[in-house]
């Protein structure tokens, strides 16, 4: 009976490890969370959910910063009319245990809910201790991060 209990305990432990690994948020969920944090201008959450250093390549413009928050300027975005951003579509282009690439089409809206920009960006994510973190973004022509 004691031996059966130990076997059941091992099976339960293996099952829990497997289940936890599959219940953690995936790359697309990490992108959705990033957009929520971005819209809330939550710098701490954005930095927690992105990896360091962070790189953004927009056309020929390359931005390499220690933290994502160093690359973004919410006051500058607001000056350009930004109020919030919304994901239109997302698609996982590549995914393995350590890295993922997610293509996102999104729009930026003003306070009157009018679209001021629609763009495409492909995000590179890395899996750190079971958590997907944004490592970089690649866009053919994203206009601004608010720093211009």
mmCIF file of C-alpha atoms in Angstrom:
data_model
loop_
_atom_site.group_PDB
_atom_site.id
_atom_site.type_symbol
_atom_site.label_atom_id
_atom_site.label_comp_id
_atom_site.label_asym_id
_atom_site.label_seq_id
_atom_site.Cartn_x
_atom_site.Cartn_y
_atom_site.Cartn_z
ATOM 1 C CA UNK A 1 0.000 0.000 0.000
ATOM 2 C CA UNK A 2 2.832 2.412 0.854
ATOM 3 C CA UNK A 3 4.480 1.641 -2.493
ATOM 4 C CA UNK A 4 1.223 2.341 -4.348
ATOM 5 C CA UNK A 5 0.901 5.673 -2.527
ATOM 6 C CA UNK A 6 4.450 6.687 -3.575
ATOM 7 C CA UNK A 7 3.704 5.765 -7.211
ATOM 8 C CA UNK A 8 0.517 7.801 -7.140
ATOM 9 C CA UNK A 9 2.434 10.721 -5.634
ATOM 10 C CA UNK A 10 5.022 10.578 -8.427
ATOM 11 C CA UNK A 11 2.335 10.392 -11.097
ATOM 12 C CA UNK A 12 0.519 13.353 -9.501
ATOM 13 C CA UNK A 13 3.750 15.395 -9.415
ATOM 14 C CA UNK A 14 4.561 14.643 -13.070
ATOM 15 C CA UNK A 15 0.989 15.494 -14.080
ATOM 16 C CA UNK A 16 1.158 18.836 -12.223
ATOM 17 C CA UNK A 17 4.485 19.771 -13.818
ATOM 18 C CA UNK A 18 3.049 18.972 -17.246
ATOM 19 C CA UNK A 19 -0.171 20.873 -16.540
ATOM 20 C CA UNK A 20 1.585 23.984 -15.188
ATOM 21 C CA UNK A 21 3.836 24.089 -18.245
ATOM 22 C CA UNK A 22 0.833 24.094 -20.540
ATOM 23 C CA UNK A 23 -1.314 26.510 -18.534
ATOM 24 C CA UNK A 24 1.197 29.351 -18.463
ATOM 25 C CA UNK A 25 0.365 32.216 -20.785
ATOM 26 C CA UNK A 26 1.558 31.692 -24.326
ATOM 27 C CA UNK A 27 3.160 34.223 -26.649
ATOM 28 C CA UNK A 28 -0.112 35.679 -27.984
ATOM 29 C CA UNK A 29 -1.442 36.104 -24.451
ATOM 30 C CA UNK A 30 1.819 37.884 -23.539
ATOM 31 C CA UNK A 31 1.266 40.292 -26.451
ATOM 32 C CA UNK A 32 -2.322 40.965 -25.319
ATOM 33 C CA UNK A 33 -1.080 41.654 -21.798
ATOM 34 C CA UNK A 34 1.582 43.975 -23.204
ATOM 35 C CA UNK A 35 -1.088 45.986 -25.049
ATOM 36 C CA UNK A 36 -3.194 46.218 -21.855
ATOM 37 C CA UNK A 37 -0.161 47.404 -19.877
ATOM 38 C CA UNK A 38 0.759 49.809 -22.687
ATOM 39 C CA UNK A 39 -2.745 51.303 -22.725
ATOM 40 C CA UNK A 40 -2.572 51.680 -18.946
ATOM 41 C CA UNK A 41 0.860 53.312 -19.322
ATOM 42 C CA UNK A 42 2.075 50.832 -16.696
ATOM 43 C CA UNK A 43 5.844 51.175 -17.071
ATOM 44 C CA UNK A 44 6.608 48.702 -14.266
ATOM 45 C CA UNK A 45 4.446 45.976 -15.823
ATOM 46 C CA UNK A 46 5.816 46.702 -19.304
ATOM 47 C CA UNK A 47 9.392 46.362 -18.048
ATOM 48 C CA UNK A 48 8.535 43.226 -16.070
ATOM 49 C CA UNK A 49 7.067 41.601 -19.174
ATOM 50 C CA UNK A 50 9.854 42.558 -21.559
ATOM 51 C CA UNK A 51 13.442 41.359 -21.680
ATOM 52 C CA UNK A 52 16.580 43.425 -21.465
ATOM 53 C CA UNK A 53 17.962 44.830 -23.644
ATOM 54 C CA UNK A 54 14.996 45.599 -25.887
ATOM 55 C CA UNK A 55 15.394 46.315 -29.601
ATOM 56 C CA UNK A 56 12.935 47.960 -31.962
ATOM 57 C CA UNK A 57 13.644 48.128 -35.683
ATOM 58 C CA UNK A 58 11.286 50.413 -37.608
ATOM 59 C CA UNK A 59 12.231 50.584 -41.263
ATOM 60 C CA UNK A 60 15.829 51.826 -41.171
ATOM 61 C CA UNK A 61 15.505 53.221 -37.643
ATOM 62 C CA UNK A 62 17.037 51.054 -34.881
ATOM 63 C CA UNK A 63 16.227 51.666 -31.220
ATOM 64 C CA UNK A 64 18.218 49.631 -28.677
ATOM 65 C CA UNK A 65 17.479 50.351 -25.027
ATOM 66 C CA UNK A 66 18.197 48.633 -21.741
ATOM 67 C CA UNK A 67 14.456 48.601 -20.913
ATOM 68 C CA UNK A 68 11.359 48.954 -23.066
ATOM 69 C CA UNK A 69 10.333 51.991 -21.017
ATOM 70 C CA UNK A 70 13.466 53.778 -22.238
ATOM 71 C CA UNK A 71 12.217 53.410 -25.830
ATOM 72 C CA UNK A 72 8.669 54.708 -25.337
ATOM 73 C CA UNK A 73 7.446 58.213 -24.551
ATOM 74 C CA UNK A 74 3.753 58.279 -23.662
ATOM 75 C CA UNK A 75 3.665 62.084 -23.499
ATOM 76 C CA UNK A 76 5.037 62.235 -27.042
ATOM 77 C CA UNK A 77 2.438 59.710 -28.228
ATOM 78 C CA UNK A 78 -0.322 61.769 -26.596
ATOM 79 C CA UNK A 79 1.008 64.902 -28.320
ATOM 80 C CA UNK A 80 0.503 63.008 -31.591
ATOM 81 C CA UNK A 81 -3.101 62.307 -30.542
ATOM 82 C CA UNK A 82 -2.716 58.786 -29.112
ATOM 83 C CA UNK A 83 -5.228 57.665 -26.519
ATOM 84 C CA UNK A 84 -5.034 53.865 -26.751
ATOM 85 C CA UNK A 85 -3.988 50.999 -29.022
ATOM 86 C CA UNK A 86 -5.898 47.904 -30.093
ATOM 87 C CA UNK A 87 -4.809 44.625 -31.661
ATOM 88 C CA UNK A 88 -6.664 43.982 -34.907
ATOM 89 C CA UNK A 89 -5.096 40.586 -35.654
ATOM 90 C CA UNK A 90 -2.259 38.470 -34.338
ATOM 91 C CA UNK A 91 -0.633 35.332 -35.648
ATOM 92 C CA UNK A 92 2.144 33.163 -34.253
ATOM 93 C CA UNK A 93 4.763 32.862 -36.996
ATOM 94 C CA UNK A 94 7.177 30.688 -35.038
ATOM 95 C CA UNK A 95 7.152 29.078 -31.623
ATOM 96 C CA UNK A 96 9.396 26.687 -29.722
ATOM 97 C CA UNK A 97 10.157 26.259 -26.014
ATOM 98 C CA UNK A 98 12.510 29.259 -25.888
ATOM 99 C CA UNK A 99 11.482 31.756 -28.577
ATOM 100 C CA UNK A 100 8.444 32.900 -30.464
ATOM 101 C CA UNK A 101 7.597 35.423 -33.163
ATOM 102 C CA UNK A 102 4.138 36.939 -33.278
ATOM 103 C CA UNK A 103 2.919 39.135 -36.122
ATOM 104 C CA UNK A 104 0.495 41.831 -34.984
ATOM 105 C CA UNK A 105 -1.636 44.284 -36.905
ATOM 106 C CA UNK A 106 -2.806 47.033 -34.593
ATOM 107 C CA UNK A 107 -4.333 50.486 -34.595
ATOM 108 C CA UNK A 108 -3.743 53.554 -32.483
ATOM 109 C CA UNK A 109 -6.804 55.597 -31.609
ATOM 110 C CA UNK A 110 -7.364 59.159 -30.456
ATOM 111 C CA UNK A 111 -9.685 60.262 -27.644
ATOM 112 C CA UNK A 112 -12.605 60.336 -30.105
ATOM 113 C CA UNK A 113 -12.000 56.671 -31.016
ATOM 114 C CA UNK A 114 -10.734 57.631 -34.463
ATOM 115 C CA UNK A 115 -7.866 55.627 -35.943
ATOM 116 C CA UNK A 116 -4.717 57.724 -36.194
ATOM 117 C CA UNK A 117 -2.396 54.902 -37.259
ATOM 118 C CA UNK A 118 -2.622 51.279 -38.325
ATOM 119 C CA UNK A 119 0.579 49.306 -38.461
ATOM 120 C CA UNK A 120 2.194 45.899 -38.535
ATOM 121 C CA UNK A 121 4.849 44.759 -36.113
ATOM 122 C CA UNK A 122 6.456 41.381 -35.563
ATOM 123 C CA UNK A 123 7.438 40.793 -31.950
ATOM 124 C CA UNK A 124 10.239 38.502 -30.842
ATOM 125 C CA UNK A 125 9.521 36.906 -27.476
ATOM 126 C CA UNK A 126 11.784 34.836 -25.244
ATOM 127 C CA UNK A 127 10.696 32.347 -22.619
ATOM 128 C CA UNK A 128 12.347 33.163 -19.290
ATOM 129 C CA UNK A 129 11.530 30.781 -16.444
ATOM 130 C CA UNK A 130 8.177 29.902 -17.997
ATOM 131 C CA UNK A 131 7.170 33.507 -18.751
ATOM 132 C CA UNK A 132 7.057 34.946 -22.266
ATOM 133 C CA UNK A 133 8.799 38.317 -22.466
ATOM 134 C CA UNK A 134 9.037 40.763 -25.353
ATOM 135 C CA UNK A 135 12.617 41.009 -26.607
ATOM 136 C CA UNK A 136 12.172 43.035 -29.770
ATOM 137 C CA UNK A 137 9.825 44.471 -32.322
ATOM 138 C CA UNK A 138 10.271 44.722 -36.086
ATOM 139 C CA UNK A 139 8.126 46.974 -38.235
ATOM 140 C CA UNK A 140 8.513 48.042 -41.853
ATOM 141 C CA UNK A 141 7.441 51.612 -41.100
ATOM 142 C CA UNK A 142 5.996 52.239 -37.616
ATOM 143 C CA UNK A 143 5.785 56.005 -37.367
ATOM 144 C CA UNK A 144 6.862 56.743 -33.793
ATOM 145 C CA UNK A 145 7.356 55.585 -30.230
ATOM 146 C CA UNK A 146 6.645 59.156 -29.103
ATOM 147 C CA UNK A 147 10.287 60.220 -28.966
ATOM 148 C CA UNK A 148 10.433 62.335 -32.102
#
